[in-house]
Tab-separated table of C-alpha atoms and ligand atoms in Angstrom:
chain	number	residue	atom	x	y	z
S	1	MET	CA	-10.577	16.558	2.743
S	2	LYS	CA	-7.989	16.965	5.467
S	3	LEU	CA	-4.787	17.345	3.435
S	4	ASP	CA	-3.788	20.348	1.335
S	5	GLN	CA	-2.837	20.023	-2.333
S	6	ALA	CA	0.905	20.337	-1.676
S	7	THR	CA	0.807	17.433	0.802
S	8	ILE	CA	-1.223	15.292	-1.596
S	9	ALA	CA	1.311	16.020	-4.354
S	10	LYS	CA	4.235	15.209	-2.046
S	11	LEU	CA	2.694	11.896	-0.972
S	12	ALA	CA	1.824	10.906	-4.561
S	13	GLU	CA	5.413	11.576	-5.649
S	14	HIS	CA	6.781	9.636	-2.669
S	15	LEU	CA	4.579	6.563	-3.183
S	16	GLU	CA	5.139	6.516	-6.936
S	17	ASN	CA	8.901	6.769	-6.449
S	18	CYS	CA	8.707	3.838	-4.024
S	19	GLU	CA	6.941	1.851	-6.757
S	20	LEU	CA	9.364	2.841	-9.531
S	21	GLU	CA	12.481	2.286	-7.405
S	22	ALA	CA	11.161	-0.860	-5.641
S	23	GLN	CA	11.758	0.751	-2.245
S	24	ASP	CA	9.478	0.143	0.696
S	25	THR	CA	8.211	2.785	3.111
S	26	HIS	CA	6.171	3.117	6.290
S	27	LYS	CA	2.440	3.669	5.899
S	28	ILE	CA	1.527	7.272	5.174
S	29	THR	CA	-1.136	7.432	7.896
S	30	ASP	CA	1.722	7.223	10.440
S	31	ASP	CA	2.553	10.808	9.415
S	32	TYR	CA	-0.985	11.901	8.466
S	33	PRO	CA	-3.364	10.040	10.834
S	34	ASP	CA	-6.258	12.409	10.061
S	35	MET	CA	-6.267	11.902	6.294
S	36	ASP	CA	-9.666	10.819	4.941
S	37	TRP	CA	-10.915	8.642	2.068
S	38	ASP	CA	-11.062	11.597	-0.328
S	39	ASP	CA	-7.420	12.377	0.457
S	40	ALA	CA	-6.502	8.726	-0.161
S	41	TYR	CA	-8.201	8.611	-3.573
S	42	ALA	CA	-6.812	12.081	-4.438
S	43	ILE	CA	-3.278	10.716	-3.909
S	44	GLN	CA	-4.104	7.679	-6.086
S	45	ASP	CA	-5.584	9.996	-8.758
S	46	LEU	CA	-2.403	12.051	-8.772
S	47	ILE	CA	-0.214	8.943	-9.178
S	48	ARG	CA	-2.396	8.038	-12.166
S	49	ALA	CA	-2.049	11.581	-13.585
S	50	ARG	CA	1.753	11.452	-13.149
S	51	LYS	CA	1.896	8.242	-15.221
S	52	ILE	CA	-0.349	9.671	-17.946
S	53	ALA	CA	1.794	12.842	-18.065
S	54	ARG	CA	4.832	10.627	-18.756
S	55	GLY	CA	3.003	9.007	-21.712
S	56	HIS	CA	1.628	5.866	-20.053
S	57	LYS	CA	-1.876	4.632	-20.764
S	58	ILE	CA	-4.369	3.331	-18.225
S	59	VAL	CA	-5.360	-0.125	-19.485
S	60	GLY	CA	-7.743	-1.297	-16.817
S	61	LEU	CA	-9.330	-1.015	-13.406
S	62	LYS	CA	-9.241	-3.285	-10.389
S	63	ALA	CA	-11.440	-3.983	-7.416
S	64	GLY	CA	-9.568	-5.069	-4.300
S	65	LEU	CA	-10.557	-6.657	-0.987
S	66	THR	CA	-13.678	-8.081	-2.599
S	67	SER	CA	-13.804	-11.356	-0.722
S	68	HIS	CA	-15.981	-11.278	2.408
S	69	ALA	CA	-13.251	-13.012	4.379
S	70	LYS	CA	-10.665	-10.341	3.530
S	71	MET	CA	-13.095	-7.449	4.121
S	72	LYS	CA	-14.008	-8.869	7.509
S	73	GLN	CA	-10.356	-9.356	8.344
S	74	MET	CA	-9.636	-5.702	7.443
S	75	GLY	CA	-12.797	-4.401	9.166
S	76	VAL	CA	-14.309	-2.794	6.065
S	77	THR	CA	-17.641	-3.127	4.306
S	78	GLU	CA	-16.708	-1.707	0.918
S	79	PRO	CA	-14.020	-2.877	-1.440
S	80	VAL	CA	-11.384	-0.499	-2.716
S	81	PHE	CA	-10.463	0.256	-6.309
S	82	GLY	CA	-7.400	1.109	-8.298
S	83	PHE	CA	-6.081	1.298	-11.847
S	84	MET	CA	-3.682	-0.635	-14.041
S	85	ALA	CA	-1.078	1.174	-16.130
S	86	ASP	CA	0.140	-0.196	-19.464
S	87	TYR	CA	3.496	-1.379	-18.106
S	88	TYR	CA	1.783	-3.524	-15.454
S	89	ALA	CA	0.597	-5.870	-18.244
S	90	VAL	CA	2.637	-9.051	-18.712
S	91	PRO	CA	2.126	-11.225	-21.817
S	92	ASP	CA	0.539	-14.625	-21.189
S	93	ALA	CA	3.319	-17.035	-20.080
S	94	GLY	CA	5.601	-13.996	-19.802
S	95	GLU	CA	8.174	-12.967	-17.220
S	96	VAL	CA	8.071	-10.628	-14.239
S	97	LYS	CA	11.382	-9.234	-13.007
S	98	VAL	CA	11.417	-9.578	-9.234
S	99	SER	CA	14.168	-6.935	-9.058
S	100	GLU	CA	11.539	-4.367	-10.154
S	101	LEU	CA	9.283	-5.269	-7.214
S	102	ILE	CA	9.521	-5.272	-3.411
S	103	HIS	CA	7.706	-8.381	-2.107
S	104	PRO	CA	5.263	-9.603	-4.771
S	105	LYS	CA	2.249	-11.828	-4.154
S	106	VAL	CA	-0.196	-13.296	-6.683
S	107	GLU	CA	-3.990	-13.356	-6.597
S	108	PRO	CA	-6.292	-15.534	-8.758
S	109	GLU	CA	-9.003	-13.367	-10.262
S	110	ILE	CA	-11.735	-13.316	-12.886
S	111	ALA	CA	-11.188	-10.536	-15.414
S	112	PHE	CA	-14.185	-8.846	-17.038
S	113	VAL	CA	-14.152	-6.863	-20.285
S	114	THR	CA	-17.151	-4.607	-20.841
S	115	LYS	CA	-18.943	-4.017	-24.149
S	116	THR	CA	-21.138	-1.159	-22.924
S	117	ALA	CA	-20.601	1.482	-20.249
S	118	LEU	CA	-21.660	0.904	-16.626
S	119	ARG	CA	-22.676	3.817	-14.439
S	120	GLY	CA	-23.861	3.827	-10.824
S	121	PRO	CA	-25.720	4.418	-8.613
S	122	GLY	CA	-28.039	1.454	-8.844
S	123	CYS	CA	-25.724	-0.788	-10.828
S	124	HIS	CA	-26.425	-4.484	-10.074
S	125	ILE	CA	-25.277	-7.931	-11.150
S	126	GLY	CA	-27.814	-8.072	-13.982
S	127	ALA	CA	-26.567	-4.806	-15.465
S	128	VAL	CA	-22.981	-6.029	-15.209
S	129	LEU	CA	-23.751	-9.329	-16.950
S	130	ALA	CA	-25.620	-7.483	-19.715
S	131	ALA	CA	-22.669	-5.111	-20.186
S	132	THR	CA	-19.947	-7.798	-20.162
S	133	ASP	CA	-18.357	-8.795	-23.450
S	134	PHE	CA	-16.371	-11.702	-21.970
S	135	VAL	CA	-14.649	-13.009	-18.859
S	136	MET	CA	-11.250	-14.678	-18.614
S	137	PRO	CA	-8.630	-15.805	-16.087
S	138	GLY	CA	-6.386	-13.094	-14.680
S	139	ILE	CA	-3.504	-13.200	-12.203
S	140	GLU	CA	-2.884	-9.980	-10.319
S	141	VAL	CA	0.603	-9.389	-8.905
S	142	ILE	CA	0.239	-7.144	-5.877
S	143	ASP	CA	3.253	-5.447	-4.320
S	144	SER	CA	2.379	-3.118	-1.469
S	145	ARG	CA	4.890	-0.323	-1.192
S	146	TYR	CA	4.464	-0.557	2.582
S	147	ARG	CA	7.063	-2.393	4.611
S	148	ASP	CA	6.055	-6.020	5.305
S	149	PHE	CA	2.568	-5.355	3.810
S	150	LYS	CA	1.771	-3.477	7.058
S	151	PHE	CA	-0.839	-0.861	6.245
S	152	ASP	CA	-4.325	0.440	6.841
S	153	LEU	CA	-6.899	0.893	4.113
S	154	LYS	CA	-6.432	4.603	3.472
S	155	SER	CA	-2.711	4.037	3.003
S	156	VAL	CA	-3.513	1.147	0.624
S	157	VAL	CA	-5.925	3.234	-1.473
S	158	ALA	CA	-3.313	5.987	-1.806
S	159	ASP	CA	-0.844	3.298	-2.935
S	160	ASN	CA	-3.137	2.303	-5.825
S	161	THR	CA	-4.301	-0.775	-3.861
S	162	SER	CA	-0.877	-2.439	-4.191
S	163	ALA	CA	-1.307	-2.855	-7.980
S	164	ALA	CA	1.936	-3.849	-9.702
S	165	ARG	CA	1.568	-6.330	-12.596
S	166	PHE	CA	-1.093	-8.580	-14.120
S	167	VAL	CA	-1.578	-11.219	-16.780
S	168	ILE	CA	-4.776	-12.296	-18.524
S	169	GLY	CA	-5.232	-15.203	-20.884
S	170	GLY	CA	-6.959	-18.532	-21.360
S	171	GLN	CA	-10.170	-18.856	-23.330
S	172	PRO	CA	-12.364	-15.759	-22.983
S	173	GLN	CA	-16.000	-16.775	-22.459
S	174	PRO	CA	-19.301	-14.949	-22.745
S	175	VAL	CA	-20.951	-14.840	-19.318
S	176	ALA	CA	-23.816	-17.042	-20.568
S	177	ASN	CA	-21.323	-19.927	-20.897
S	178	VAL	CA	-20.199	-19.982	-17.266
S	179	ASP	CA	-21.746	-19.945	-13.789
S	180	LEU	CA	-19.477	-17.342	-12.227
S	181	ARG	CA	-20.502	-18.372	-8.686
S	182	THR	CA	-19.661	-22.058	-8.903
S	183	VAL	CA	-16.786	-21.871	-11.344
S	184	GLY	CA	-13.730	-23.646	-9.886
S	185	VAL	CA	-10.384	-21.883	-9.599
S	186	VAL	CA	-6.974	-23.509	-9.061
S	187	LEU	CA	-3.799	-21.496	-8.546
S	188	GLU	CA	-0.588	-23.475	-9.017
S	189	LYS	CA	2.924	-22.501	-7.989
S	190	ASN	CA	5.704	-24.555	-9.575
S	191	GLY	CA	3.164	-27.180	-10.650
S	192	GLU	CA	1.584	-27.652	-7.202
S	193	PRO	CA	-1.904	-26.351	-6.313
S	194	VAL	CA	-1.426	-23.669	-3.639
S	195	ALA	CA	-4.889	-22.068	-3.512
S	196	LEU	CA	-8.349	-23.322	-4.512
S	197	GLY	CA	-11.667	-21.536	-4.651
S	198	ALA	CA	-14.876	-20.723	-6.477
S	199	GLY	CA	-16.127	-17.478	-7.974
S	200	ALA	CA	-18.644	-16.962	-5.157
S	201	ALA	CA	-15.767	-16.119	-2.807
S	202	VAL	CA	-15.923	-12.642	-4.369
S	203	LEU	CA	-18.993	-10.961	-2.835
S	204	GLY	CA	-21.139	-14.015	-3.599
S	205	HIS	CA	-20.740	-13.371	-7.348
S	206	PRO	CA	-17.769	-11.698	-9.084
S	207	ALA	CA	-20.142	-9.474	-11.088
S	208	ALA	CA	-21.144	-7.909	-7.739
S	209	ALA	CA	-17.591	-6.539	-7.449
S	210	ILE	CA	-17.946	-4.861	-10.840
S	211	ALA	CA	-21.349	-3.432	-9.811
S	212	MET	CA	-19.821	-2.073	-6.593
S	213	LEU	CA	-17.015	-0.495	-8.590
S	214	ALA	CA	-19.539	1.175	-10.936
S	215	ASN	CA	-21.467	2.441	-7.902
S	216	MET	CA	-18.324	3.765	-6.193
S	217	LEU	CA	-17.223	5.511	-9.413
S	218	GLY	CA	-20.769	6.840	-9.860
S	219	LYS	CA	-20.411	8.711	-6.558
S	220	ARG	CA	-17.449	10.489	-8.156
S	221	GLY	CA	-19.467	11.236	-11.333
S	222	GLU	CA	-17.450	8.644	-13.284
S	223	GLU	CA	-18.417	5.507	-15.208
S	224	ILE	CA	-16.788	2.306	-16.393
S	225	PRO	CA	-16.488	2.882	-20.146
S	226	ALA	CA	-17.201	0.230	-22.786
S	227	GLY	CA	-14.140	-1.895	-23.530
S	228	THR	CA	-12.727	-1.672	-19.997
S	229	LEU	CA	-10.719	-4.539	-18.525
S	230	ILE	CA	-11.494	-4.993	-14.818
S	231	LEU	CA	-9.927	-7.398	-12.340
S	232	SER	CA	-12.742	-8.341	-9.962
S	233	GLY	CA	-10.618	-9.229	-6.915
S	234	GLY	CA	-8.718	-12.129	-5.407
S	235	ILE	CA	-10.753	-15.318	-5.000
S	236	THR	CA	-8.291	-16.737	-2.446
S	237	GLU	CA	-5.647	-15.311	-0.176
S	238	ALA	CA	-2.628	-13.776	-1.950
S	239	ILE	CA	0.349	-16.134	-2.371
S	240	PRO	CA	3.951	-14.843	-1.993
S	241	VAL	CA	6.294	-15.481	-4.931
S	242	ALA	CA	10.045	-15.229	-5.524
S	243	ALA	CA	12.506	-15.394	-8.421
S	244	GLY	CA	12.365	-18.830	-10.035
S	245	ASP	CA	8.650	-19.383	-9.363
S	246	SER	CA	6.144	-20.215	-12.104
S	247	VAL	CA	2.482	-19.495	-11.434
S	248	THR	CA	-0.504	-20.828	-13.384
S	249	LEU	CA	-4.166	-19.995	-12.878
S	250	ARG	CA	-6.714	-22.504	-14.183
S	251	ILE	CA	-10.399	-21.593	-14.214
S	252	GLN	CA	-13.026	-24.171	-15.098
S	253	GLY	CA	-14.163	-23.710	-18.705
S	254	MET	CA	-11.913	-20.676	-19.210
S	255	GLY	CA	-8.511	-22.290	-19.709
S	256	SER	CA	-5.379	-21.011	-17.988
S	257	THR	CA	-2.922	-18.148	-17.849
S	258	SER	CA	0.552	-18.087	-16.356
S	259	LEU	CA	3.641	-16.089	-15.485
S	260	ARG	CA	7.212	-16.718	-14.456
S	261	PHE	CA	9.170	-14.711	-11.906
S	262	ILE	CA	12.827	-14.156	-12.791
E	1	LIG	O1	-6.060	-6.531	-5.081
E	1	LIG	C1	-6.249	-6.615	-3.855
E	1	LIG	O2	-7.233	-7.196	-3.360
E	1	LIG	C2	-5.229	-6.021	-2.914
E	1	LIG	C3	-5.778	-4.852	-2.211
E	1	LIG	C4	-4.724	-4.206	-1.344
E	1	LIG	C5	-4.400	-4.936	-0.099
E	1	LIG	C6	-3.206	-5.821	-0.257
E	1	LIG	O3	-2.126	-5.361	-0.686
E	1	LIG	O4	-3.312	-7.003	0.107
E	2	LIG	MG1	-6.382	-8.114	-6.606
């Protein structure tokens, strides 16, 4: 690690305040260009600890940058991961207050819920499918705290991978009922399709994103516990939204979930 504990604490407080006050900031690597991946995850861990200390619960995990196209664009070979706090959860067909966010975008994702724990190294698609209770549609609302979404990956990891809100819904399905590679995904904004894709856009198979997450956590001596909700990553590019927009995600054989921005 390149940063001392006081700097990590200062950066965690700064980025969390940006989130809570819906204020943008410049990327933290502008001030700390030498920070490393351990520093970035240490800042994210401290943001998580600050929320828990205030009585919030962690209700899920997320994998980000899991589509090959986005990883190539960002020049990385591994996805990133973050967490979802209880107040990020929006009820199905519920509302998101844009005034609480900076510049939200939505991503169509497949959400997994585990029934047994997953622990890397060596976690693979087969282990993920065996450990999955059900899958369902999920919309992630990302809201980078960095001005104009201008960042590098270490800054993004420290900022909890832009996590802000999410909704899950539709008709949860056991994995045996759906081909997660070929499953069709339609994201609609105000009734018009704005992004289309198939599950294979995520690392060839969305379960591969969950396996990667288990393997990344395994390097830290952590596991994905049974009963964990995980967003497996955006299947298409993220779509900007504004007050007045309604967004619906339809996934073949899994029904739909939606949100409104007010
Ligand atoms: O969930 C995601 O894939 C987003 C990762 C962070 C990068 C971004 O804000 O676009
Ligand atoms: Mg996402």
